Coordinates of C-alpha atoms and ligand atoms in Angstrom, one line a residue:
M1 CA 0.0 0.0 0.0
P2 CA 1.3 3.5 -0.8
Q3 CA 2.3 5.4 2.3
A4 CA 1.2 9.1 2.4
E5 CA 3.8 11.9 2.8
L6 CA 3.4 13.6 6.2
I7 CA 2.8 17.4 6.0
D8 CA 4.9 18.8 8.8
G9 CA 2.9 21.8 10.0
K10 CA 5.3 22.4 12.8
A11 CA 8.2 22.9 10.4
V12 CA 6.2 25.1 8.0
A13 CA 4.9 27.2 10.9
A14 CA 8.5 27.7 12.1
S15 CA 9.5 28.9 8.7
V16 CA 6.6 31.3 8.6
R17 CA 7.5 32.6 12.1
D18 CA 11.1 33.2 11.0
E19 CA 10.0 35.2 8.0
I20 CA 7.6 37.3 10.1
A21 CA 10.3 37.9 12.7
R22 CA 12.6 39.1 10.0
R23 CA 10.0 41.4 8.5
S24 CA 9.1 42.7 11.9
R25 CA 12.8 43.6 12.6
D26 CA 12.9 45.4 9.2
L27 CA 9.8 47.4 10.0
L28 CA 11.3 48.4 13.4
K29 CA 14.5 49.5 11.7
A30 CA 12.8 51.4 8.9
Q31 CA 9.8 52.9 10.8
G32 CA 10.6 52.6 14.5
V33 CA 7.3 50.6 14.9
K34 CA 6.6 47.2 16.3
P35 CA 3.4 45.5 15.1
G36 CA 1.0 45.6 18.1
L37 CA -1.3 42.7 19.0
A38 CA -4.0 42.9 21.7
V39 CA -5.6 39.7 22.8
V40 CA -8.8 39.9 24.9
L41 CA -9.8 37.0 27.1
V42 CA -13.1 37.0 29.0
G43 CA -13.5 34.2 31.6
E44 CA -11.4 31.2 32.7
D45 CA -12.0 28.6 29.9
P46 CA -8.9 26.4 30.3
A47 CA -8.4 25.8 26.5
S48 CA -8.8 29.6 25.8
Q49 CA -6.3 30.4 28.5
V50 CA -3.7 28.1 26.8
Y51 CA -4.5 29.6 23.3
V52 CA -4.1 33.1 24.6
R53 CA -0.9 32.3 26.4
N54 CA 0.6 30.7 23.2
K55 CA -0.5 33.7 21.1
D56 CA 1.1 36.1 23.5
K57 CA 4.3 34.1 23.7
M58 CA 4.5 33.8 19.9
A59 CA 3.9 37.5 19.4
Q60 CA 6.8 38.4 21.7
A61 CA 9.0 35.8 20.0
V62 CA 8.5 37.5 16.6
G63 CA 9.3 40.9 18.1
F64 CA 5.7 42.3 18.3
H65 CA 4.3 44.6 21.0
S66 CA 2.0 42.1 22.7
V67 CA -0.8 43.1 25.2
K68 CA -3.1 40.7 27.0
H69 CA -6.3 41.8 28.6
T70 CA -7.8 39.2 30.9
L71 CA -11.3 40.0 32.2
D72 CA -13.5 38.2 34.7
A73 CA -16.2 35.8 33.4
G74 CA -18.8 38.1 34.9
T75 CA -17.6 41.3 33.1
P76 CA -20.6 43.2 31.7
E77 CA -20.9 43.3 28.0
E78 CA -20.6 47.1 28.0
D79 CA -17.1 46.9 29.6
V80 CA -15.9 44.5 26.9
L81 CA -17.3 46.8 24.2
A82 CA -15.5 49.8 25.9
L83 CA -12.2 47.9 25.9
V84 CA -12.6 47.1 22.2
R85 CA -13.4 50.8 21.5
A86 CA -10.3 51.8 23.3
L87 CA -8.1 49.3 21.4
N88 CA -9.6 50.5 18.1
E89 CA -8.3 54.0 18.9
D90 CA -4.9 52.9 20.3
P91 CA -2.2 53.7 17.7
D92 CA 0.2 51.2 19.2
I93 CA -2.3 48.3 18.6
H94 CA -2.6 47.1 15.0
G95 CA -4.4 43.8 15.6
I96 CA -7.2 43.0 18.0
L97 CA -8.2 39.4 18.8
V98 CA -11.2 38.6 21.1
Q99 CA -10.8 35.0 22.1
L100 CA -13.9 32.9 21.5
P101 CA -16.1 31.6 23.0
L102 CA -17.3 34.6 25.0
P103 CA -19.5 34.0 28.1
A104 CA -23.2 33.5 27.3
H105 CA -24.3 37.0 28.5
I106 CA -22.1 38.7 25.9
D107 CA -23.3 39.0 22.4
E108 CA -20.4 37.6 20.4
S109 CA -21.4 39.2 17.0
K110 CA -21.8 42.6 18.6
V111 CA -18.3 42.4 20.0
L112 CA -16.8 41.1 16.7
R113 CA -18.5 43.7 14.6
L114 CA -17.1 46.5 16.8
V115 CA -13.5 45.6 16.1
K116 CA -12.2 47.9 13.3
P117 CA -12.0 45.8 10.1
E118 CA -8.4 46.9 9.6
K119 CA -7.5 45.6 13.1
D120 CA -9.6 42.4 12.8
V121 CA -6.7 39.9 12.7
D122 CA -9.1 37.0 13.2
G123 CA -10.8 37.9 9.9
F124 CA -14.3 37.5 11.4
H125 CA -15.7 41.0 10.7
P126 CA -18.4 41.0 8.0
I127 CA -16.3 43.5 6.0
N128 CA -13.4 41.0 5.9
V129 CA -15.8 38.1 5.2
G130 CA -17.3 40.1 2.3
L131 CA -13.9 41.0 0.8
L132 CA -12.7 37.4 0.9
T133 CA -16.0 36.2 -0.6
A134 CA -15.8 38.9 -3.3
G135 CA -12.4 37.5 -4.3
E136 CA -10.5 40.5 -2.9
R137 CA -8.2 38.6 -0.7
S138 CA -5.4 41.1 -1.0
A139 CA -7.6 43.7 0.8
A140 CA -9.0 41.4 3.4
L141 CA -7.7 39.9 6.6
V142 CA -8.3 36.2 6.2
P143 CA -9.2 33.8 9.1
C144 CA -6.0 32.1 10.3
T145 CA -6.9 28.4 10.3
P146 CA -8.0 28.3 6.6
A147 CA -5.2 30.6 5.6
G148 CA -2.7 28.3 7.3
S149 CA -4.3 25.2 5.7
L150 CA -3.9 26.8 2.2
V151 CA -0.2 27.4 2.9
L152 CA 0.1 23.7 3.7
I153 CA -1.8 22.7 0.5
K154 CA 0.4 24.9 -1.6
R155 CA 3.6 23.7 0.0
T156 CA 2.4 20.2 -0.9
L157 CA 1.0 20.7 -4.4
G158 CA 2.8 23.8 -5.6
P159 CA 1.3 27.3 -6.2
D160 CA -1.1 26.4 -9.0
L161 CA -4.2 24.6 -7.7
S162 CA -6.4 25.5 -10.7
G163 CA -8.8 22.8 -11.8
K164 CA -8.3 20.6 -8.8
T165 CA -11.4 19.2 -7.1
A166 CA -11.6 20.2 -3.4
V167 CA -14.1 19.0 -0.8
V168 CA -14.4 21.0 2.4
I169 CA -16.2 19.1 5.1
G170 CA -17.8 21.6 7.6
R171 CA -19.5 24.9 6.9
S172 CA -18.5 27.0 9.9
N173 CA -17.8 30.7 9.6
I174 CA -14.4 30.1 11.2
V175 CA -13.0 27.3 9.1
G176 CA -15.3 25.7 6.4
K177 CA -16.7 28.7 4.6
P178 CA -13.5 30.8 4.4
M179 CA -11.6 27.7 3.4
A180 CA -14.0 27.1 0.5
S181 CA -13.7 30.8 -0.5
L182 CA -9.9 30.6 -0.5
L183 CA -9.9 27.4 -2.6
L184 CA -12.4 28.9 -5.0
Q185 CA -10.2 31.9 -5.4
E186 CA -7.4 29.4 -6.3
S187 CA -9.7 28.2 -9.1
C188 CA -10.4 24.8 -7.5
T189 CA -13.8 23.2 -8.2
V190 CA -15.1 23.4 -4.6
T191 CA -17.8 21.4 -2.8
I192 CA -18.8 22.2 0.7
A193 CA -20.1 19.2 2.6
H194 CA -21.9 19.4 5.9
S195 CA -24.1 17.4 8.4
R196 CA -26.9 17.2 5.8
T197 CA -24.8 16.1 2.9
R198 CA -25.9 12.8 1.3
D199 CA -23.4 10.1 0.5
L200 CA -20.5 11.9 2.1
P201 CA -18.0 9.1 1.3
D202 CA -18.8 9.4 -2.4
V203 CA -18.5 13.2 -2.3
V204 CA -15.1 12.9 -0.6
R205 CA -13.9 10.2 -3.1
A206 CA -14.1 12.8 -5.9
A207 CA -11.6 15.1 -4.2
D208 CA -8.0 15.9 -5.0
I209 CA -7.9 18.0 -1.9
V210 CA -9.9 17.1 1.3
V211 CA -10.2 19.6 4.1
A212 CA -11.9 18.1 7.2
A213 CA -13.2 20.6 9.7
V214 CA -16.0 18.8 11.5
G215 CA -15.1 18.1 15.1
R216 CA -15.9 14.4 15.0
P217 CA -13.0 12.1 15.9
Q218 CA -11.8 10.0 13.0
M219 CA -15.1 10.3 11.1
V220 CA -13.5 10.4 7.6
R221 CA -12.5 6.8 6.8
G222 CA -9.4 5.8 4.8
D223 CA -11.4 4.2 2.0
W224 CA -13.2 7.6 1.4
I225 CA -9.9 9.1 0.3
K226 CA -9.1 9.1 -3.5
D227 CA -5.7 7.6 -4.1
G228 CA -3.0 10.3 -4.0
A229 CA -5.3 13.0 -2.5
T230 CA -4.0 15.7 -0.3
V231 CA -5.7 15.6 3.1
I232 CA -5.8 18.5 5.5
D233 CA -7.2 17.5 8.9
V234 CA -8.3 20.6 10.8
G235 CA -10.2 18.7 13.6
I236 CA -8.9 18.6 17.1
N237 CA -10.7 16.0 19.2
R238 CA -9.7 14.6 22.6
I239 CA -10.6 11.0 23.1
P240 CA -10.0 8.4 25.8
A241 CA -6.7 6.5 25.5
P242 CA -7.0 3.6 27.9
D243 CA -3.8 2.1 26.3
L244 CA -1.9 5.0 27.9
G245 CA -3.3 4.4 31.3
P246 CA -6.5 5.0 33.2
D247 CA -8.1 8.4 32.6
K248 CA -5.5 9.2 29.9
T249 CA -6.6 10.9 26.7
R250 CA -5.1 11.7 23.3
L251 CA -5.8 14.2 20.5
V252 CA -7.0 12.9 17.2
G253 CA -8.3 14.6 14.0
D254 CA -11.5 14.2 12.0
V255 CA -9.7 11.7 9.7
A256 CA -8.9 8.1 10.6
F257 CA -5.2 8.8 10.2
D258 CA -3.8 5.3 10.1
E259 CA -6.3 4.2 7.4
A260 CA -5.9 7.4 5.4
L261 CA -2.1 6.8 5.2
G262 CA -2.7 4.0 2.8
H263 CA -4.7 6.1 0.3
A264 CA -3.7 9.8 0.6
G265 CA -0.7 11.2 -1.3
A266 CA -0.1 13.6 1.6
I267 CA -1.7 14.2 5.0
T268 CA -1.4 16.4 8.0
P269 CA -1.0 14.7 11.4
V270 CA -3.0 15.8 14.5
P271 CA -1.3 17.2 16.5
G272 CA 1.5 18.9 14.5
G273 CA -0.4 19.7 11.3
V274 CA -2.8 22.6 11.0
G275 CA -2.7 23.6 14.7
P276 CA 0.8 25.3 14.6
M277 CA -0.1 27.1 11.4
T278 CA -3.1 28.9 13.0
I279 CA -0.9 31.0 15.4
A280 CA 1.7 31.6 12.7
M281 CA -0.9 33.1 10.4
L282 CA -2.2 35.3 13.2
M283 CA 1.3 36.8 13.3
S284 CA 1.2 37.2 9.6
N285 CA -2.2 39.0 9.8
T286 CA -0.9 41.3 12.5
L287 CA 2.1 42.3 10.5
T288 CA -0.1 42.8 7.4
A289 CA -2.5 44.9 9.5
A290 CA 0.4 47.0 10.9
R291 CA 1.9 47.7 7.4
R292 CA -1.5 48.7 6.0
Q293 CA -2.2 51.1 8.9
L294 CA 1.2 52.6 8.4
G295 CA 0.4 53.2 4.8
L296 CA 3.1 50.9 3.6
G297 CA 0.9 49.1 1.1
E298 CA 0.7 45.4 0.4
D299 CA 3.6 43.2 1.2
I300 CA 1.9 39.9 2.1
P301 CA 4.4 37.1 2.2
A302 CA 3.4 34.2 0.0
F303 CA 5.1 31.7 2.2
Ligands
NAD1 P1 -18.2 23.8 14.0 O1 -18.8 22.9 15.1 O2 -18.5 25.3 14.0 O3 -18.6 23.3 12.6 C1 -18.6 21.9 12.3 C2 -19.2 21.7 10.9 O4 -19.1 20.3 10.7 C3 -20.6 22.1 10.7 O5 -20.7 23.0 9.7 C4 -21.4 20.9 10.5 O6 -22.3 21.0 9.4 C5 -20.3 19.9 10.0 N1 -20.7 18.5 10.4 C6 -21.1 18.1 11.6 N2 -21.4 16.8 11.6 C7 -21.1 16.4 10.4 C8 -21.2 15.1 9.7 N3 -21.6 14.0 10.3 N4 -20.9 15.1 8.4 C9 -20.5 16.2 7.7 N5 -20.4 17.4 8.3 C10 -20.7 17.5 9.6 O7 -16.7 23.5 14.1 P2 -15.4 24.4 13.6 O8 -15.2 25.6 14.5 O9 -15.4 24.6 12.2 O10 -14.2 23.4 14.0 C11 -14.2 22.1 13.3 C12 -13.0 21.3 14.0 O11 -11.8 22.0 13.7 C13 -13.1 21.2 15.5 O12 -12.6 19.9 15.8 C14 -12.2 22.3 16.0 O13 -11.6 21.9 17.3 C15 -11.1 22.3 14.9 N6 -10.4 23.6 14.8 C16 -9.1 23.5 14.7 C17 -8.4 24.7 14.6 C18 -6.9 24.6 14.5 O14 -6.2 25.6 14.7 N7 -6.3 23.5 14.1 C19 -9.0 25.9 14.5 C20 -10.4 25.9 14.5 C21 -11.1 24.7 14.7

């Protein structure tokens, strides 16, 4: 059986980080400005705390001005909105990221819509969603996970994806829909599959590129994968791992990895695939946002 090539997200993310750090140093030398990233965390969700800590660490590592705002879970919505307004007006801050999920009493879309589109480094503001959907990627800030997934696809298949058949499983605003927009802009023939899709295995079998963003452990079976296809597994699922000991768990993706190895041409592992790319692309978005706000024009690295 053919054995798929492993797509090493950690190594690609490290190369992206190095490039951002270099460009950030250049910006500091030329303009005396560090790209500024503010991350807002409301509440004590343990996973969110880890994400925010990692984002802060990475921002510092690439030479950014990094600010973390940690608010109590009970913080009134108006106070969160006031903080976002202040960050919108802060000239030292070029990127604002509000960590999701927010506590239930806070209207998520109200907060996300308040972030200035040019500082919206998560790419969730309707203006950025619209620009991406309209095919104006170079004017938008693109959501980090799909942007990172596209980098991995291009590193694997080369820069020209035109005419390839792509199936994106999942239609969330954070991953599935922007991923489909990006692949469409690369002239792929794109299908978006979701929980109501009929004959999902057959739909997946048609794809040269499969992006799984569902949140169901190992749902995509090996024999759904067309021979030689490129498989990007976005899913992060924690499952019991009794083989490691009582109460132990492990992370798995949405794709049955061991099975898929025998069919795919290339595949991302979980962990170590898409995950590291997400934070790297957040750094890229922050640098892009800073350059645009400084009037320096486009200089989006292609990676
Ligand atoms: P979501 O729950 O918002 O969306 C899941 C999508 O899967 C939905 O559109 C739904 O229609 C579809 N779906 C559900 N059941 C299905 C089925 N049986 N068949 C086909 N489609 C089905 O999730 P999300 O935020 O898009 O995240 C998806 C996964 O990606 C999760 O595991 C999440 O943890 C992971 N994720 C990883 C990163 C990263 O950095 N690697 C970032 C974001 C999300």
